[in-house]
PDB file of C-alpha atoms and ligand atoms in Angstrom:
ATOM      1  CA  MET A   1      92.908  74.841 114.839  1.00 85.00           C
ATOM      2  CA  ALA A   2      92.825  78.620 115.188  1.00 95.00           C
ATOM      3  CA  THR A   3      94.005  80.102 118.501  1.00 97.00           C
ATOM      4  CA  PHE A   4      92.209  83.016 120.122  1.00 98.00           C
ATOM      5  CA  TYR A   5      93.832  84.586 123.196  1.00 98.00           C
ATOM      6  CA  ILE A   6      92.111  87.103 125.458  1.00 98.00           C
ATOM      7  CA  LEU A   7      94.141  89.709 127.356  1.00 98.00           C
ATOM      8  CA  LEU A   8      92.240  90.691 130.475  1.00 98.00           C
ATOM      9  CA  GLY A   9      93.270  93.479 132.842  1.00 98.00           C
ATOM     10  CA  ALA A  10      92.422  96.914 134.210  1.00 98.00           C
ATOM     11  CA  PRO A  11      93.008 100.079 132.156  1.00 98.00           C
ATOM     12  CA  GLY A  12      96.789 100.612 132.163  1.00 98.00           C
ATOM     13  CA  ALA A  13      97.627  96.971 132.949  1.00 98.00           C
ATOM     14  CA  GLY A  14      99.614  96.751 129.696  1.00 98.00           C
ATOM     15  CA  LYS A  15      97.155  94.874 127.445  1.00 98.00           C
ATOM     16  CA  GLY A  16      97.874  96.982 124.351  1.00 97.00           C
ATOM     17  CA  THR A  17     101.639  96.902 124.910  1.00 97.00           C
ATOM     18  CA  GLN A  18     101.664  93.127 125.392  1.00 98.00           C
ATOM     19  CA  ALA A  19      99.173  92.465 122.588  1.00 98.00           C
ATOM     20  CA  LYS A  20     101.540  94.154 120.115  1.00 96.00           C
ATOM     21  CA  ASN A  21     104.460  91.972 121.335  1.00 97.00           C
ATOM     22  CA  LEU A  22     102.412  88.757 121.249  1.00 98.00           C
ATOM     23  CA  SER A  23     100.910  89.615 117.877  1.00 98.00           C
ATOM     24  CA  ALA A  24     104.425  89.942 116.396  1.00 97.00           C
ATOM     25  CA  ALA A  25     105.701  86.786 118.148  1.00 97.00           C
ATOM     26  CA  LEU A  26     102.699  84.571 117.334  1.00 97.00           C
ATOM     27  CA  LYS A  27     101.889  86.137 113.935  1.00 98.00           C
ATOM     28  CA  LEU A  28      98.261  86.691 114.898  1.00 98.00           C
ATOM     29  CA  PRO A  29      96.281  89.914 114.379  1.00 98.00           C
ATOM     30  CA  HIS A  30      95.877  92.237 117.362  1.00 98.00           C
ATOM     31  CA  ILE A  31      92.235  93.199 117.845  1.00 98.00           C
ATOM     32  CA  SER A  32      91.734  96.114 120.242  1.00 98.00           C
ATOM     33  CA  SER A  33      88.088  97.117 120.669  1.00 98.00           C
ATOM     34  CA  GLY A  34      89.165 100.494 122.103  1.00 97.00           C
ATOM     35  CA  GLU A  35      91.452 101.159 119.130  1.00 96.00           C
ATOM     36  CA  ILE A  36      88.691 100.303 116.617  1.00 97.00           C
ATOM     37  CA  PHE A  37      86.356 102.710 118.431  1.00 97.00           C
ATOM     38  CA  ARG A  38      89.023 105.462 118.432  1.00 96.00           C
ATOM     39  CA  GLU A  39      89.678 104.972 114.694  1.00 95.00           C
ATOM     40  CA  ASN A  40      85.949 105.329 114.046  1.00 97.00           C
ATOM     41  CA  ILE A  41      85.716 108.453 116.199  1.00 96.00           C
ATOM     42  CA  ALA A  42      88.689 110.004 114.352  1.00 94.00           C
ATOM     43  CA  ALA A  43      87.122 109.129 110.973  1.00 96.00           C
ATOM     44  CA  GLY A  44      83.713 110.519 112.022  1.00 98.00           C
ATOM     45  CA  THR A  45      81.810 107.321 111.118  1.00 98.00           C
ATOM     46  CA  GLU A  46      78.303 106.500 112.393  1.00 98.00           C
ATOM     47  CA  LEU A  47      79.858 103.989 114.808  1.00 98.00           C
ATOM     48  CA  GLY A  48      82.272 106.672 116.019  1.00 98.00           C
ATOM     49  CA  LYS A  49      79.397 109.103 116.637  1.00 98.00           C
ATOM     50  CA  ALA A  50      77.425 106.425 118.483  1.00 98.00           C
ATOM     51  CA  VAL A  51      80.245 105.527 120.900  1.00 98.00           C
ATOM     52  CA  ASN A  52      82.017 108.861 121.496  1.00 97.00           C
ATOM     53  CA  GLU A  53      80.064 109.931 124.579  1.00 97.00           C
ATOM     54  CA  TYR A  54      80.395 106.613 126.394  1.00 98.00           C
ATOM     55  CA  ILE A  55      84.152 106.601 125.845  1.00 97.00           C
ATOM     56  CA  SER A  56      84.684 110.215 126.949  1.00 96.00           C
ATOM     57  CA  ARG A  57      82.808 109.485 130.181  1.00 96.00           C
ATOM     58  CA  GLY A  58      84.834 106.319 130.825  1.00 96.00           C
ATOM     59  CA  ASP A  59      81.707 104.155 130.531  1.00 98.00           C
ATOM     60  CA  LEU A  60      81.503 100.964 128.543  1.00 98.00           C
ATOM     61  CA  VAL A  61      79.987 101.109 125.079  1.00 98.00           C
ATOM     62  CA  PRO A  62      76.711  99.092 125.099  1.00 98.00           C
ATOM     63  CA  ASP A  63      77.137  95.354 124.508  1.00 98.00           C
ATOM     64  CA  ASP A  64      75.015  95.212 121.326  1.00 98.00           C
ATOM     65  CA  ILE A  65      77.199  97.802 119.550  1.00 98.00           C
ATOM     66  CA  THR A  66      80.465  96.257 120.783  1.00 98.00           C
ATOM     67  CA  ASN A  67      79.470  92.668 120.038  1.00 98.00           C
ATOM     68  CA  ALA A  68      78.374  93.503 116.480  1.00 98.00           C
ATOM     69  CA  MET A  69      81.648  95.321 115.818  1.00 98.00           C
ATOM     70  CA  ILE A  70      83.766  92.418 117.111  1.00 98.00           C
ATOM     71  CA  ARG A  71      81.675  89.791 115.280  1.00 98.00           C
ATOM     72  CA  GLU A  72      82.348  91.601 112.006  1.00 97.00           C
ATOM     73  CA  ARG A  73      86.089  91.865 112.811  1.00 98.00           C
ATOM     74  CA  LEU A  74      86.447  88.179 113.746  1.00 98.00           C
ATOM     75  CA  GLY A  75      84.804  87.165 110.480  1.00 96.00           C
ATOM     76  CA  ARG A  76      87.581  88.731 108.394  1.00 97.00           C
ATOM     77  CA  GLU A  77      90.091  86.575 106.627  1.00 97.00           C
ATOM     78  CA  ASP A  78      93.125  87.624 108.700  1.00 97.00           C
ATOM     79  CA  CYS A  79      91.520  85.918 111.744  1.00 98.00           C
ATOM     80  CA  ALA A  80      91.525  82.475 110.090  1.00 97.00           C
ATOM     81  CA  GLU A  81      94.438  81.363 112.331  1.00 97.00           C
ATOM     82  CA  GLY A  82      93.143  83.214 115.419  1.00 98.00           C
ATOM     83  CA  ALA A  83      93.749  86.566 117.081  1.00 98.00           C
ATOM     84  CA  ILE A  84      94.911  88.381 120.210  1.00 98.00           C
ATOM     85  CA  LEU A  85      91.897  90.087 121.779  1.00 98.00           C
ATOM     86  CA  ASP A  86      92.729  93.218 123.792  1.00 98.00           C
ATOM     87  CA  GLY A  87      89.942  94.904 125.751  1.00 98.00           C
ATOM     88  CA  PHE A  88      87.219  92.468 124.663  1.00 98.00           C
ATOM     89  CA  PRO A  89      85.278  90.870 126.314  1.00 98.00           C
ATOM     90  CA  ARG A  90      84.648  93.328 129.145  1.00 98.00           C
ATOM     91  CA  THR A  91      81.245  92.059 130.379  1.00 98.00           C
ATOM     92  CA  MET A  92      79.669  88.638 130.911  1.00 98.00           C
ATOM     93  CA  ALA A  93      77.301  89.281 127.967  1.00 98.00           C
ATOM     94  CA  GLN A  94      80.313  89.977 125.738  1.00 98.00           C
ATOM     95  CA  ALA A  95      82.046  86.784 126.931  1.00 98.00           C
ATOM     96  CA  GLN A  96      78.924  84.826 125.991  1.00 98.00           C
ATOM     97  CA  ALA A  97      78.644  86.549 122.609  1.00 98.00           C
ATOM     98  CA  LEU A  98      82.306  85.772 121.907  1.00 98.00           C
ATOM     99  CA  ALA A  99      81.880  82.090 122.775  1.00 98.00           C
ATOM    100  CA  HIS A 100      78.890  81.975 120.402  1.00 98.00           C
ATOM    101  CA  ASP A 101      80.673  83.772 117.548  1.00 97.00           C
ATOM    102  CA  LEU A 102      83.780  81.584 117.831  1.00 97.00           C
ATOM    103  CA  HIS A 103      81.589  78.470 117.902  1.00 97.00           C
ATOM    104  CA  GLU A 104      80.028  79.637 114.613  1.00 95.00           C
ATOM    105  CA  LEU A 105      83.571  79.840 113.240  1.00 94.00           C
ATOM    106  CA  ASP A 106      84.230  76.258 114.485  1.00 95.00           C
ATOM    107  CA  SER A 107      86.570  77.609 117.121  1.00 96.00           C
ATOM    108  CA  HIS A 108      86.788  78.611 120.795  1.00 97.00           C
ATOM    109  CA  VAL A 109      88.819  80.697 123.263  1.00 97.00           C
ATOM    110  CA  SER A 110      92.248  79.061 123.665  1.00 97.00           C
ATOM    111  CA  ALA A 111      93.418  80.881 126.811  1.00 97.00           C
ATOM    112  CA  VAL A 112      92.670  83.966 128.901  1.00 98.00           C
ATOM    113  CA  LEU A 113      95.677  85.882 130.198  1.00 98.00           C
ATOM    114  CA  SER A 114      94.954  88.160 133.131  1.00 98.00           C
ATOM    115  CA  ILE A 115      97.618  90.871 133.577  1.00 98.00           C
ATOM    116  CA  ASP A 116      97.590  91.863 137.245  1.00 98.00           C
ATOM    117  CA  VAL A 117      98.848  95.315 138.301  1.00 98.00           C
ATOM    118  CA  PRO A 118      98.223  97.260 141.564  1.00 97.00           C
ATOM    119  CA  GLU A 119      95.846 100.240 141.291  1.00 94.00           C
ATOM    120  CA  ASP A 120      98.416 102.957 142.151  1.00 94.00           C
ATOM    121  CA  VAL A 121     100.670 101.705 139.349  1.00 97.00           C
ATOM    122  CA  LEU A 122      97.747 101.822 136.879  1.00 96.00           C
ATOM    123  CA  VAL A 123      97.098 105.470 137.677  1.00 95.00           C
ATOM    124  CA  SER A 124     100.725 106.546 137.164  1.00 95.00           C
ATOM    125  CA  ARG A 125     100.974 104.536 133.934  1.00 97.00           C
ATOM    126  CA  LEU A 126      97.855 106.142 132.442  1.00 96.00           C
ATOM    127  CA  SER A 127      98.844 109.689 133.398  1.00 95.00           C
ATOM    128  CA  GLY A 128     102.040 109.356 131.336  1.00 95.00           C
ATOM    129  CA  ARG A 129     100.681 107.305 128.407  1.00 97.00           C
ATOM    130  CA  TRP A 130     101.227 108.496 124.836  1.00 97.00           C
ATOM    131  CA  MET A 131      99.810 106.679 121.786  1.00 95.00           C
ATOM    132  CA  CYS A 132     100.640 106.909 118.098  1.00 94.00           C
ATOM    133  CA  ARG A 133      97.956 108.143 115.693  1.00 91.00           C
ATOM    134  CA  GLU A 134      98.817 105.662 112.974  1.00 90.00           C
ATOM    135  CA  LYS A 135      98.651 102.237 114.652  1.00 90.00           C
ATOM    136  CA  GLY A 136      98.112 102.789 118.393  1.00 91.00           C
ATOM    137  CA  HIS A 137     101.687 101.957 119.444  1.00 94.00           C
ATOM    138  CA  VAL A 138     101.968 102.725 123.167  1.00 96.00           C
ATOM    139  CA  TYR A 139     104.592 104.733 125.091  1.00 97.00           C
ATOM    140  CA  HIS A 140     105.047 106.289 128.518  1.00 97.00           C
ATOM    141  CA  ASP A 141     106.967 109.516 128.983  1.00 95.00           C
ATOM    142  CA  VAL A 142     109.029 108.011 131.841  1.00 95.00           C
ATOM    143  CA  LEU A 143     108.516 104.231 131.927  1.00 95.00           C
ATOM    144  CA  ASN A 144     108.683 103.525 128.177  1.00 96.00           C
ATOM    145  CA  PRO A 145     109.714 106.697 126.331  1.00 97.00           C
ATOM    146  CA  PRO A 146     110.014 106.982 122.535  1.00 97.00           C
ATOM    147  CA  CYS A 147     113.513 107.767 121.155  1.00 97.00           C
ATOM    148  CA  GLU A 148     112.272 111.192 120.064  1.00 96.00           C
ATOM    149  CA  PRO A 149     109.556 112.865 122.192  1.00 95.00           C
ATOM    150  CA  GLY A 150     106.189 113.057 120.410  1.00 96.00           C
ATOM    151  CA  VAL A 151     107.185 110.693 117.553  1.00 97.00           C
ATOM    152  CA  CYS A 152     106.409 106.956 117.192  1.00 97.00           C
ATOM    153  CA  ASP A 153     109.592 104.820 116.960  1.00 97.00           C
ATOM    154  CA  THR A 154     107.863 102.276 114.717  1.00 95.00           C
ATOM    155  CA  ASP A 155     106.047 104.371 112.113  1.00 95.00           C
ATOM    156  CA  GLY A 156     107.135 107.986 112.731  1.00 96.00           C
ATOM    157  CA  SER A 157     103.561 109.179 113.319  1.00 96.00           C
ATOM    158  CA  GLU A 158     102.575 111.799 115.892  1.00 96.00           C
ATOM    159  CA  LEU A 159     102.038 110.737 119.527  1.00 97.00           C
ATOM    160  CA  TYR A 160      99.003 112.023 121.459  1.00 96.00           C
ATOM    161  CA  GLN A 161      97.550 111.693 124.961  1.00 95.00           C
ATOM    162  CA  ARG A 162      94.132 110.088 125.169  1.00 95.00           C
ATOM    163  CA  GLU A 163      91.218 112.277 126.247  1.00 92.00           C
ATOM    164  CA  ASP A 164      90.020 109.483 128.569  1.00 95.00           C
ATOM    165  CA  ASP A 165      93.409 109.293 130.358  1.00 96.00           C
ATOM    166  CA  LYS A 166      92.692 112.417 132.422  1.00 93.00           C
ATOM    167  CA  PRO A 167      92.553 111.610 136.172  1.00 91.00           C
ATOM    168  CA  GLU A 168      88.735 111.863 136.681  1.00 90.00           C
ATOM    169  CA  THR A 169      88.039 109.559 133.745  1.00 95.00           C
ATOM    170  CA  VAL A 170      90.776 107.119 134.784  1.00 96.00           C
ATOM    171  CA  ALA A 171      89.137 106.764 138.218  1.00 95.00           C
ATOM    172  CA  ALA A 172      85.761 106.067 136.551  1.00 96.00           C
ATOM    173  CA  ARG A 173      87.309 103.501 134.184  1.00 97.00           C
ATOM    174  CA  ILE A 174      88.990 101.619 137.022  1.00 97.00           C
ATOM    175  CA  GLN A 175      85.642 101.450 138.884  1.00 97.00           C
ATOM    176  CA  VAL A 176      83.919 100.191 135.711  1.00 97.00           C
ATOM    177  CA  TYR A 177      86.636  97.545 135.378  1.00 98.00           C
ATOM    178  CA  LEU A 178      86.180  96.384 138.986  1.00 97.00           C
ATOM    179  CA  SER A 179      82.401  96.168 138.778  1.00 98.00           C
ATOM    180  CA  GLN A 180      81.829  94.890 135.229  1.00 98.00           C
ATOM    181  CA  THR A 181      85.014  93.227 133.947  1.00 98.00           C
ATOM    182  CA  ALA A 182      86.796  91.757 136.987  1.00 97.00           C
ATOM    183  CA  PRO A 183      83.996  89.148 137.462  1.00 98.00           C
ATOM    184  CA  LEU A 184      85.155  87.604 134.170  1.00 98.00           C
ATOM    185  CA  ILE A 185      88.310  86.404 135.949  1.00 98.00           C
ATOM    186  CA  GLU A 186      86.273  83.928 137.995  1.00 98.00           C
ATOM    187  CA  HIS A 187      84.170  83.008 134.966  1.00 98.00           C
ATOM    188  CA  PHE A 188      87.223  82.044 132.893  1.00 98.00           C
ATOM    189  CA  GLU A 189      88.834  80.329 135.876  1.00 98.00           C
ATOM    190  CA  GLU A 190      85.756  78.083 136.143  1.00 98.00           C
ATOM    191  CA  LEU A 191      86.157  77.271 132.462  1.00 97.00           C
ATOM    192  CA  GLY A 192      89.793  76.262 133.106  1.00 96.00           C
ATOM    193  CA  LEU A 193      91.062  78.927 130.696  1.00 97.00           C
ATOM    194  CA  LEU A 194      92.605  81.459 133.079  1.00 97.00           C
ATOM    195  CA  HIS A 195      96.315  82.229 133.490  1.00 97.00           C
ATOM    196  CA  ARG A 196      97.392  85.027 135.835  1.00 97.00           C
ATOM    197  CA  VAL A 197     100.552  86.982 135.112  1.00 98.00           C
ATOM    198  CA  ASN A 198     102.254  89.633 137.259  1.00 98.00           C
ATOM    199  CA  GLY A 199     102.068  92.771 135.084  1.00 98.00           C
ATOM    200  CA  ASP A 200     104.120  94.883 137.496  1.00 98.00           C
ATOM    201  CA  GLN A 201     107.449  93.923 135.934  1.00 98.00           C
ATOM    202  CA  GLU A 202     109.545  95.117 132.975  1.00 97.00           C
ATOM    203  CA  ILE A 203     107.622  94.976 129.691  1.00 97.00           C
ATOM    204  CA  GLU A 204     109.851  92.216 128.244  1.00 97.00           C
ATOM    205  CA  VAL A 205     109.563  90.133 131.437  1.00 98.00           C
ATOM    206  CA  VAL A 206     105.756  90.341 131.248  1.00 98.00           C
ATOM    207  CA  THR A 207     105.896  89.275 127.588  1.00 98.00           C
ATOM    208  CA  GLU A 208     108.014  86.249 128.529  1.00 98.00           C
ATOM    209  CA  SER A 209     105.588  85.317 131.329  1.00 98.00           C
ATOM    210  CA  LEU A 210     102.663  85.520 128.901  1.00 98.00           C
ATOM    211  CA  GLN A 211     104.474  83.374 126.346  1.00 98.00           C
ATOM    212  CA  ARG A 212     105.220  80.807 129.056  1.00 97.00           C
ATOM    213  CA  ALA A 213     101.559  80.747 130.065  1.00 96.00           C
ATOM    214  CA  ILE A 214     100.545  80.200 126.436  1.00 96.00           C
ATOM    215  CA  ALA A 215     103.092  77.396 126.036  1.00 94.00           C
ATOM    216  CA  GLU A 216     101.835  75.684 129.223  1.00 88.00           C
ATOM    217  CA  ARG A 217      98.132  75.845 128.348  1.00 82.00           C
ATOM    218  CA  LYS A 218      96.209  72.647 127.943  1.00 70.00           C
ATOM    219  CA  PRO A 219      95.571  71.857 124.271  1.00 68.00           C
TER     220      PRO A 219
HETATM  221  P1  ADP B   1      96.166  98.918 128.559  1.00 65.86           P
HETATM  222  O1  ADP B   1      96.087  98.584 127.096  1.00 65.86           O
HETATM  223  O2  ADP B   1      95.985  97.725 129.437  1.00 65.86           O
HETATM  224  O3  ADP B   1      95.286 100.068 128.953  1.00 65.86           O
HETATM  225  P2  ADP B   1      98.818  99.951 127.862  1.00 65.86           P
HETATM  226  O4  ADP B   1      99.488  98.820 127.153  1.00 65.86           O
HETATM  227  O5  ADP B   1      98.300 101.071 127.020  1.00 65.86           O
HETATM  228  O6  ADP B   1      97.674  99.403 128.848  1.00 65.86           O
HETATM  229  O7  ADP B   1      99.879 100.506 128.933  1.00 65.86           O
HETATM  230  C1  ADP B   1      99.542 101.622 129.779  1.00 65.86           C
HETATM  231  C2  ADP B   1     100.787 102.487 129.988  1.00 65.86           C
HETATM  232  O8  ADP B   1     101.737 101.776 130.769  1.00 65.86           O
HETATM  233  C3  ADP B   1     101.523 102.891 128.703  1.00 65.86           C
HETATM  234  O9  ADP B   1     102.023 104.197 128.883  1.00 65.86           O
HETATM  235  C4  ADP B   1     102.665 101.861 128.599  1.00 65.86           C
HETATM  236  O10 ADP B   1     103.790 102.390 127.922  1.00 65.86           O
HETATM  237  C5  ADP B   1     102.974 101.595 130.067  1.00 65.86           C
HETATM  238  N1  ADP B   1     103.361 100.198 130.350  1.00 65.86           N
HETATM  239  C6  ADP B   1     102.790  99.075 129.860  1.00 65.86           C
HETATM  240  N2  ADP B   1     103.359  97.969 130.394  1.00 65.86           N
HETATM  241  C7  ADP B   1     104.310  98.424 131.259  1.00 65.86           C
HETATM  242  C8  ADP B   1     105.245  97.782 132.123  1.00 65.86           C
HETATM  243  N3  ADP B   1     105.319  96.436 132.221  1.00 65.86           N
HETATM  244  N4  ADP B   1     106.071  98.554 132.861  1.00 65.86           N
HETATM  245  C9  ADP B   1     105.994  99.908 132.760  1.00 65.86           C
HETATM  246  N5  ADP B   1     105.147 100.577 131.973  1.00 65.86           N
HETATM  247  C10 ADP B   1     104.297  99.848 131.227  1.00 65.86           C
HETATM  248  P1  AMP B   2      90.696 100.731 125.787  1.00 65.86           P
HETATM  249  O1  AMP B   2      91.425 101.260 124.595  1.00 65.86           O
HETATM  250  O2  AMP B   2      90.629  99.244 125.833  1.00 65.86           O
HETATM  251  O3  AMP B   2      91.210 101.338 127.066  1.00 65.86           O
HETATM  252  O4  AMP B   2      89.186 101.207 125.634  1.00 65.86           O
HETATM  253  C1  AMP B   2      88.853 102.589 125.615  1.00 65.86           C
HETATM  254  C2  AMP B   2      87.358 102.773 125.844  1.00 65.86           C
HETATM  255  O5  AMP B   2      86.624 102.178 124.753  1.00 65.86           O
HETATM  256  C3  AMP B   2      86.803 102.107 127.123  1.00 65.86           C
HETATM  257  O6  AMP B   2      86.963 102.930 128.277  1.00 65.86           O
HETATM  258  C4  AMP B   2      85.323 101.931 126.725  1.00 65.86           C
HETATM  259  O7  AMP B   2      84.626 103.162 126.794  1.00 65.86           O
HETATM  260  C5  AMP B   2      85.432 101.563 125.244  1.00 65.86           C
HETATM  261  N1  AMP B   2      85.565 100.086 125.068  1.00 65.86           N
HETATM  262  C6  AMP B   2      86.650  99.423 124.620  1.00 65.86           C
HETATM  263  N2  AMP B   2      86.420  98.096 124.598  1.00 65.86           N
HETATM  264  C7  AMP B   2      85.151  97.922 125.048  1.00 65.86           C
HETATM  265  C8  AMP B   2      84.335  96.799 125.287  1.00 65.86           C
HETATM  266  N3  AMP B   2      84.776  95.544 125.068  1.00 65.86           N
HETATM  267  N4  AMP B   2      83.080  96.988 125.771  1.00 65.86           N
HETATM  268  C9  AMP B   2      82.624  98.222 125.995  1.00 65.86           C
HETATM  269  N5  AMP B   2      83.339  99.345 125.814  1.00 65.86           N
HETATM  270  C10 AMP B   2      84.603  99.203 125.347  1.00 65.86           C
END
């Protein structure tokens, strides 16, 4: 049976960082809705043009656009054994669409991992975040620096700071998280799928906690 894990958490909680570690450990593809949008914006596709303004404002992209994009991604062959979902679902409508799409694939959500981090920590993490252009590897200039400033350790590509990591947009994104995404915590708890992990620890310690939660989940 395929295993689909959802990483839930505020912007800056460490979803992308942890998704990369789990993806390598579990040999499952890492699907980041934000990263797919950014790739489309950089490539100037129709999807990129349609979502650019929402993302620069720190708003969510409308559910119909996001759900269609994820449905297409989940249908690809590399998801046959499952996937690590990072940044999706972010609304109740997306959670319902995901349940429906996985059902069509004869599957379901295996576990939801909520990475909990206090708000002041989120803000300082996002203000120092650097990402690689090639594959979205994540760094922080103080907390998780690359060996050589401005260069990705893994693939040597250039590091950049995200436009939506400026302080005004970060504040808007945290509010959007609290109003639209945080209610999913209760939803997945009711479904018996939720595991909460303290994200305010060393990156490797958080990875171990997530792996423990996955190992302890009910089959
Ligand atoms: P998200 O995908 O949830 O927005 P990221 O994985 O991009 O979060 O992490 C946000 C920032 O915080 C990045 O700069 C990353 O290097 C840093 N970071 C992630 N996890 C930790 C951690 N456990 N301790 C310190 N810094 C972290
Ligand atoms: P992220 O890389 O997860 O921080 O996402 C960056 C931005 O992309 C978000 O602030 C939203 O504007 C948009 N986005 C990413 N995932 C979703 C989603 N599931 N639903 C709506 N918008 C999203």
